[in-house]
Each structure stands twice: as structure tokens, then as C-alpha cells.
């Protein structure tokens, strides 16, 4: 979990992120960030996700649950 939060902070250009943080509220949220998350999910979780699924996850915690689900 710690590695995931560190990676999300890096992708969203923040010092830290919390599980309750809304994905779309980050200043760095854009299509490039979305693509970076999609690439990360494939590399680290061997999971293929879409930009729509990222938005539907709503929060950093929701995104983590999406990536951990089968």
C-alpha cells in the first residue's frame, strides 16, 4: 500500500496523497496522468483498466481497490 501511495503522489505531482483524496481534484489530473495510471496498473498489477474506470473509482482508495480486484 505504501508503494502505491508513493507512486500516486508522484503521478499527481503531490508530496503525499491519502486514500480519501478525490482523483479529479488534483491539479495535475489530466489525460497524461490517466495514461500514466493505466501504464502503472499494467506494470504493477497486470491489470488493464480504462480512463473511465479511473474516474469511476473516484478516490485514491477506490483506485487501489479497482487495481487489487480480480
CSV table of N, CA and C in Angstrom, one decimal:
chain,number,residue,atom,x,y,z
A,1,UNK,N,0.8,-1.2,0.0
A,1,UNK,CA,0.0,0.0,0.0
A,1,UNK,C,0.9,1.3,0.0
A,2,UNK,N,1.9,1.3,0.8
A,2,UNK,CA,2.8,2.4,0.9
A,2,UNK,C,3.4,2.7,-0.5
A,3,UNK,N,3.9,1.7,-1.2
A,3,UNK,CA,4.4,1.9,-2.6
A,3,UNK,C,3.4,2.5,-3.5
A,4,UNK,N,2.2,2.0,-3.4
A,4,UNK,CA,1.1,2.5,-4.2
A,4,UNK,C,0.8,4.0,-4.0
A,5,UNK,N,0.8,4.4,-2.7
A,5,UNK,CA,0.5,5.8,-2.3
A,5,UNK,C,1.7,6.7,-2.8
A,6,UNK,N,2.9,6.2,-2.7
A,6,UNK,CA,4.0,7.0,-3.2
A,6,UNK,C,4.0,7.2,-4.7
A,7,UNK,N,3.6,6.1,-5.4
A,7,UNK,CA,3.5,6.2,-6.9
A,7,UNK,C,2.4,7.2,-7.3
A,8,UNK,N,1.2,7.1,-6.6
A,8,UNK,CA,0.2,8.0,-6.9
A,8,UNK,C,0.6,9.5,-6.6
A,9,UNK,N,1.3,9.7,-5.5
A,9,UNK,CA,1.7,11.0,-5.2
A,9,UNK,C,2.7,11.5,-6.3
A,10,UNK,N,3.5,10.7,-6.8
A,10,UNK,CA,4.4,11.0,-7.9
A,10,UNK,C,3.6,11.4,-9.1
A,11,UNK,N,2.7,10.5,-9.5
A,11,UNK,CA,1.9,10.8,-10.7
A,11,UNK,C,1.0,12.0,-10.6
A,12,UNK,N,0.5,12.3,-9.4
A,12,UNK,CA,-0.3,13.5,-9.3
A,12,UNK,C,0.5,14.7,-8.9
A,13,UNK,N,1.8,14.6,-8.8
A,13,UNK,CA,2.7,15.7,-8.5
A,13,UNK,C,2.4,16.3,-7.2
A,14,UNK,N,2.3,15.4,-6.2
A,14,UNK,CA,2.0,15.9,-4.8
A,14,UNK,C,3.0,15.3,-3.9
A,15,UNK,N,3.2,15.9,-2.7
A,15,UNK,CA,4.2,15.3,-1.7
A,15,UNK,C,3.6,14.0,-1.2
A,16,UNK,N,2.3,14.0,-0.8
A,16,UNK,CA,1.6,12.8,-0.3
A,16,UNK,C,0.2,12.8,-0.8
A,17,UNK,N,-0.4,11.7,-0.8
A,17,UNK,CA,-1.8,11.5,-1.1
A,17,UNK,C,-2.4,10.6,-0.1
A,18,UNK,N,-3.7,10.8,0.1
A,18,UNK,CA,-4.5,10.0,1.1
A,18,UNK,C,-5.5,9.1,0.3
A,19,UNK,N,-5.9,8.0,0.9
A,19,UNK,CA,-6.9,7.1,0.3
A,19,UNK,C,-8.2,7.8,0.0
A,20,UNK,N,-8.5,8.8,0.8
A,20,UNK,CA,-9.8,9.5,0.6
A,20,UNK,C,-9.8,10.7,-0.4
A,21,UNK,N,-8.6,11.0,-0.9
A,21,UNK,CA,-8.4,12.1,-1.9
A,21,UNK,C,-9.2,11.8,-3.2
A,22,UNK,N,-9.9,12.8,-3.7
A,22,UNK,CA,-10.6,12.6,-5.0
A,22,UNK,C,-9.6,12.7,-6.1
A,23,UNK,N,-9.7,11.8,-7.0
A,23,UNK,CA,-8.8,11.8,-8.2
A,23,UNK,C,-8.9,13.0,-9.0
A,24,UNK,N,-10.1,13.4,-9.3
A,24,UNK,CA,-10.2,14.6,-10.3
A,24,UNK,C,-10.0,15.9,-9.6
A,25,UNK,N,-9.7,16.0,-8.3
A,25,UNK,CA,-9.5,17.2,-7.6
A,25,UNK,C,-8.0,17.6,-7.7
A,26,UNK,N,-7.1,16.8,-8.1
A,26,UNK,CA,-5.7,17.1,-8.1
A,26,UNK,C,-5.5,18.1,-9.3
A,27,UNK,N,-4.6,19.1,-9.1
A,27,UNK,CA,-4.3,20.0,-10.2
A,27,UNK,C,-3.6,19.3,-11.3
A,28,UNK,N,-2.9,18.2,-11.1
A,28,UNK,CA,-2.2,17.5,-12.1
A,28,UNK,C,-3.1,16.5,-12.9
A,29,UNK,N,-4.3,16.4,-12.5
A,29,UNK,CA,-5.2,15.4,-13.2
A,29,UNK,C,-5.5,15.9,-14.6
A,30,UNK,N,-5.1,15.0,-15.5
A,30,UNK,CA,-5.3,15.3,-17.0
A,30,UNK,C,-5.2,13.9,-17.7
A,31,UNK,N,-5.3,14.0,-19.0
A,31,UNK,CA,-5.2,12.7,-19.8
A,31,UNK,C,-3.9,12.1,-19.7
A,32,UNK,N,-2.8,12.8,-19.5
A,32,UNK,CA,-1.5,12.2,-19.4
A,32,UNK,C,-1.4,11.5,-18.1
A,33,UNK,N,-1.9,12.0,-17.0
A,33,UNK,CA,-1.9,11.3,-15.7
A,33,UNK,C,-2.7,10.0,-15.8
A,34,UNK,N,-3.8,10.1,-16.5
A,34,UNK,CA,-4.7,9.0,-16.7
A,34,UNK,C,-3.9,7.9,-17.4
A,35,UNK,N,-3.2,8.2,-18.5
A,35,UNK,CA,-2.4,7.2,-19.2
A,35,UNK,C,-1.3,6.7,-18.4
A,36,UNK,N,-0.7,7.5,-17.5
A,36,UNK,CA,0.4,7.0,-16.6
A,36,UNK,C,-0.2,6.0,-15.6
A,37,UNK,N,-1.4,6.2,-15.1
A,37,UNK,CA,-2.0,5.3,-14.2
A,37,UNK,C,-2.4,4.0,-14.9
A,38,UNK,N,-2.8,4.1,-16.1
A,38,UNK,CA,-3.1,2.9,-16.9
A,38,UNK,C,-1.9,2.1,-17.2
A,39,UNK,N,-0.8,2.7,-17.5
A,39,UNK,CA,0.5,2.0,-17.7
A,39,UNK,C,1.0,1.4,-16.4
A,40,UNK,N,0.9,2.1,-15.3
A,40,UNK,CA,1.3,1.6,-14.0
A,40,UNK,C,0.4,0.4,-13.6
A,41,UNK,N,-0.9,0.4,-13.9
A,41,UNK,CA,-1.7,-0.7,-13.5
A,41,UNK,C,-1.3,-2.0,-14.2
A,42,UNK,N,-0.9,-1.8,-15.5
A,42,UNK,CA,-0.4,-3.0,-16.2
A,42,UNK,C,0.9,-3.5,-15.8
A,43,UNK,N,1.8,-2.6,-15.4
A,43,UNK,CA,3.1,-3.0,-15.0
A,43,UNK,C,3.1,-3.6,-13.6
A,44,UNK,N,2.4,-3.0,-12.7
A,44,UNK,CA,2.5,-3.4,-11.3
A,44,UNK,C,1.4,-4.4,-10.9
A,45,UNK,N,0.3,-4.3,-11.5
A,45,UNK,CA,-0.9,-5.1,-11.1
A,45,UNK,C,-1.3,-6.1,-12.2
A,46,UNK,N,-0.6,-6.0,-13.4
A,46,UNK,CA,-1.0,-6.9,-14.5
A,46,UNK,C,-2.5,-6.8,-14.8
A,47,UNK,N,-3.0,-5.6,-14.7
A,47,UNK,CA,-4.4,-5.3,-14.9
A,47,UNK,C,-4.6,-4.2,-15.9
A,48,UNK,N,-5.5,-4.4,-16.9
A,48,UNK,CA,-5.8,-3.5,-17.9
A,48,UNK,C,-7.1,-2.7,-17.4
A,49,UNK,N,-7.0,-1.4,-17.3
A,49,UNK,CA,-8.1,-0.5,-16.9
A,49,UNK,C,-8.3,0.6,-17.9
A,50,UNK,N,-9.4,1.3,-17.9
A,50,UNK,CA,-9.7,2.4,-18.8
A,50,UNK,C,-9.7,3.7,-18.0
A,51,UNK,N,-9.6,4.8,-18.7
A,51,UNK,CA,-9.7,6.1,-18.1
A,51,UNK,C,-11.1,6.3,-17.4
A,52,UNK,N,-12.1,5.7,-18.0
A,52,UNK,CA,-13.5,5.8,-17.4
A,52,UNK,C,-13.5,5.1,-16.0
A,53,UNK,N,-12.8,3.9,-16.0
A,53,UNK,CA,-12.8,3.2,-14.7
A,53,UNK,C,-12.0,4.0,-13.6
A,54,UNK,N,-11.0,4.7,-14.0
A,54,UNK,CA,-10.2,5.5,-13.1
A,54,UNK,C,-11.1,6.6,-12.5
A,55,UNK,N,-11.9,7.3,-13.4
A,55,UNK,CA,-12.8,8.3,-12.9
A,55,UNK,C,-13.9,7.7,-12.0
A,56,UNK,N,-14.4,6.5,-12.4
A,56,UNK,CA,-15.5,5.8,-11.6
A,56,UNK,C,-15.0,5.5,-10.2
A,57,UNK,N,-13.7,5.2,-10.1
A,57,UNK,CA,-13.1,4.8,-8.8
A,57,UNK,C,-13.2,6.0,-7.8
A,58,UNK,N,-13.2,7.2,-8.3
A,58,UNK,CA,-13.5,8.4,-7.5
A,58,UNK,C,-12.3,8.9,-6.6
A,59,UNK,N,-11.8,8.0,-5.8
A,59,UNK,CA,-10.7,8.3,-4.9
A,59,UNK,C,-9.5,7.5,-5.1
A,60,UNK,N,-8.4,7.8,-4.4
A,60,UNK,CA,-7.2,7.1,-4.5
A,60,UNK,C,-7.5,5.7,-3.9
A,61,UNK,N,-8.2,5.6,-2.8
A,61,UNK,CA,-8.6,4.3,-2.3
A,61,UNK,C,-9.4,3.5,-3.2
A,62,UNK,N,-10.4,4.1,-3.9
A,62,UNK,CA,-11.2,3.4,-4.9
A,62,UNK,C,-10.4,2.9,-6.0
A,63,UNK,N,-9.4,3.6,-6.4
A,63,UNK,CA,-8.5,3.2,-7.5
A,63,UNK,C,-7.7,2.0,-7.0
A,64,UNK,N,-7.2,2.0,-5.8
A,64,UNK,CA,-6.4,0.9,-5.2
A,64,UNK,C,-7.3,-0.4,-5.2
A,65,UNK,N,-8.6,-0.2,-4.8
A,65,UNK,CA,-9.5,-1.4,-4.8
A,65,UNK,C,-9.7,-1.9,-6.2
A,66,UNK,N,-9.8,-1.0,-7.1
A,66,UNK,CA,-10.0,-1.4,-8.5
A,66,UNK,C,-8.8,-2.2,-9.0
A,67,UNK,N,-7.6,-1.8,-8.7
A,67,UNK,CA,-6.4,-2.5,-9.1
A,67,UNK,C,-6.2,-3.8,-8.4
A,68,UNK,N,-6.7,-3.9,-7.2
A,68,UNK,CA,-6.5,-5.1,-6.4
A,68,UNK,C,-7.6,-6.2,-6.7
A,69,UNK,N,-8.7,-5.7,-7.3
A,69,UNK,CA,-9.8,-6.7,-7.6
A,69,UNK,C,-9.5,-7.6,-8.8
A,70,UNK,N,-10.1,-8.7,-8.8
A,70,UNK,CA,-9.9,-9.6,-9.9
A,70,UNK,C,-10.8,-9.4,-11.0
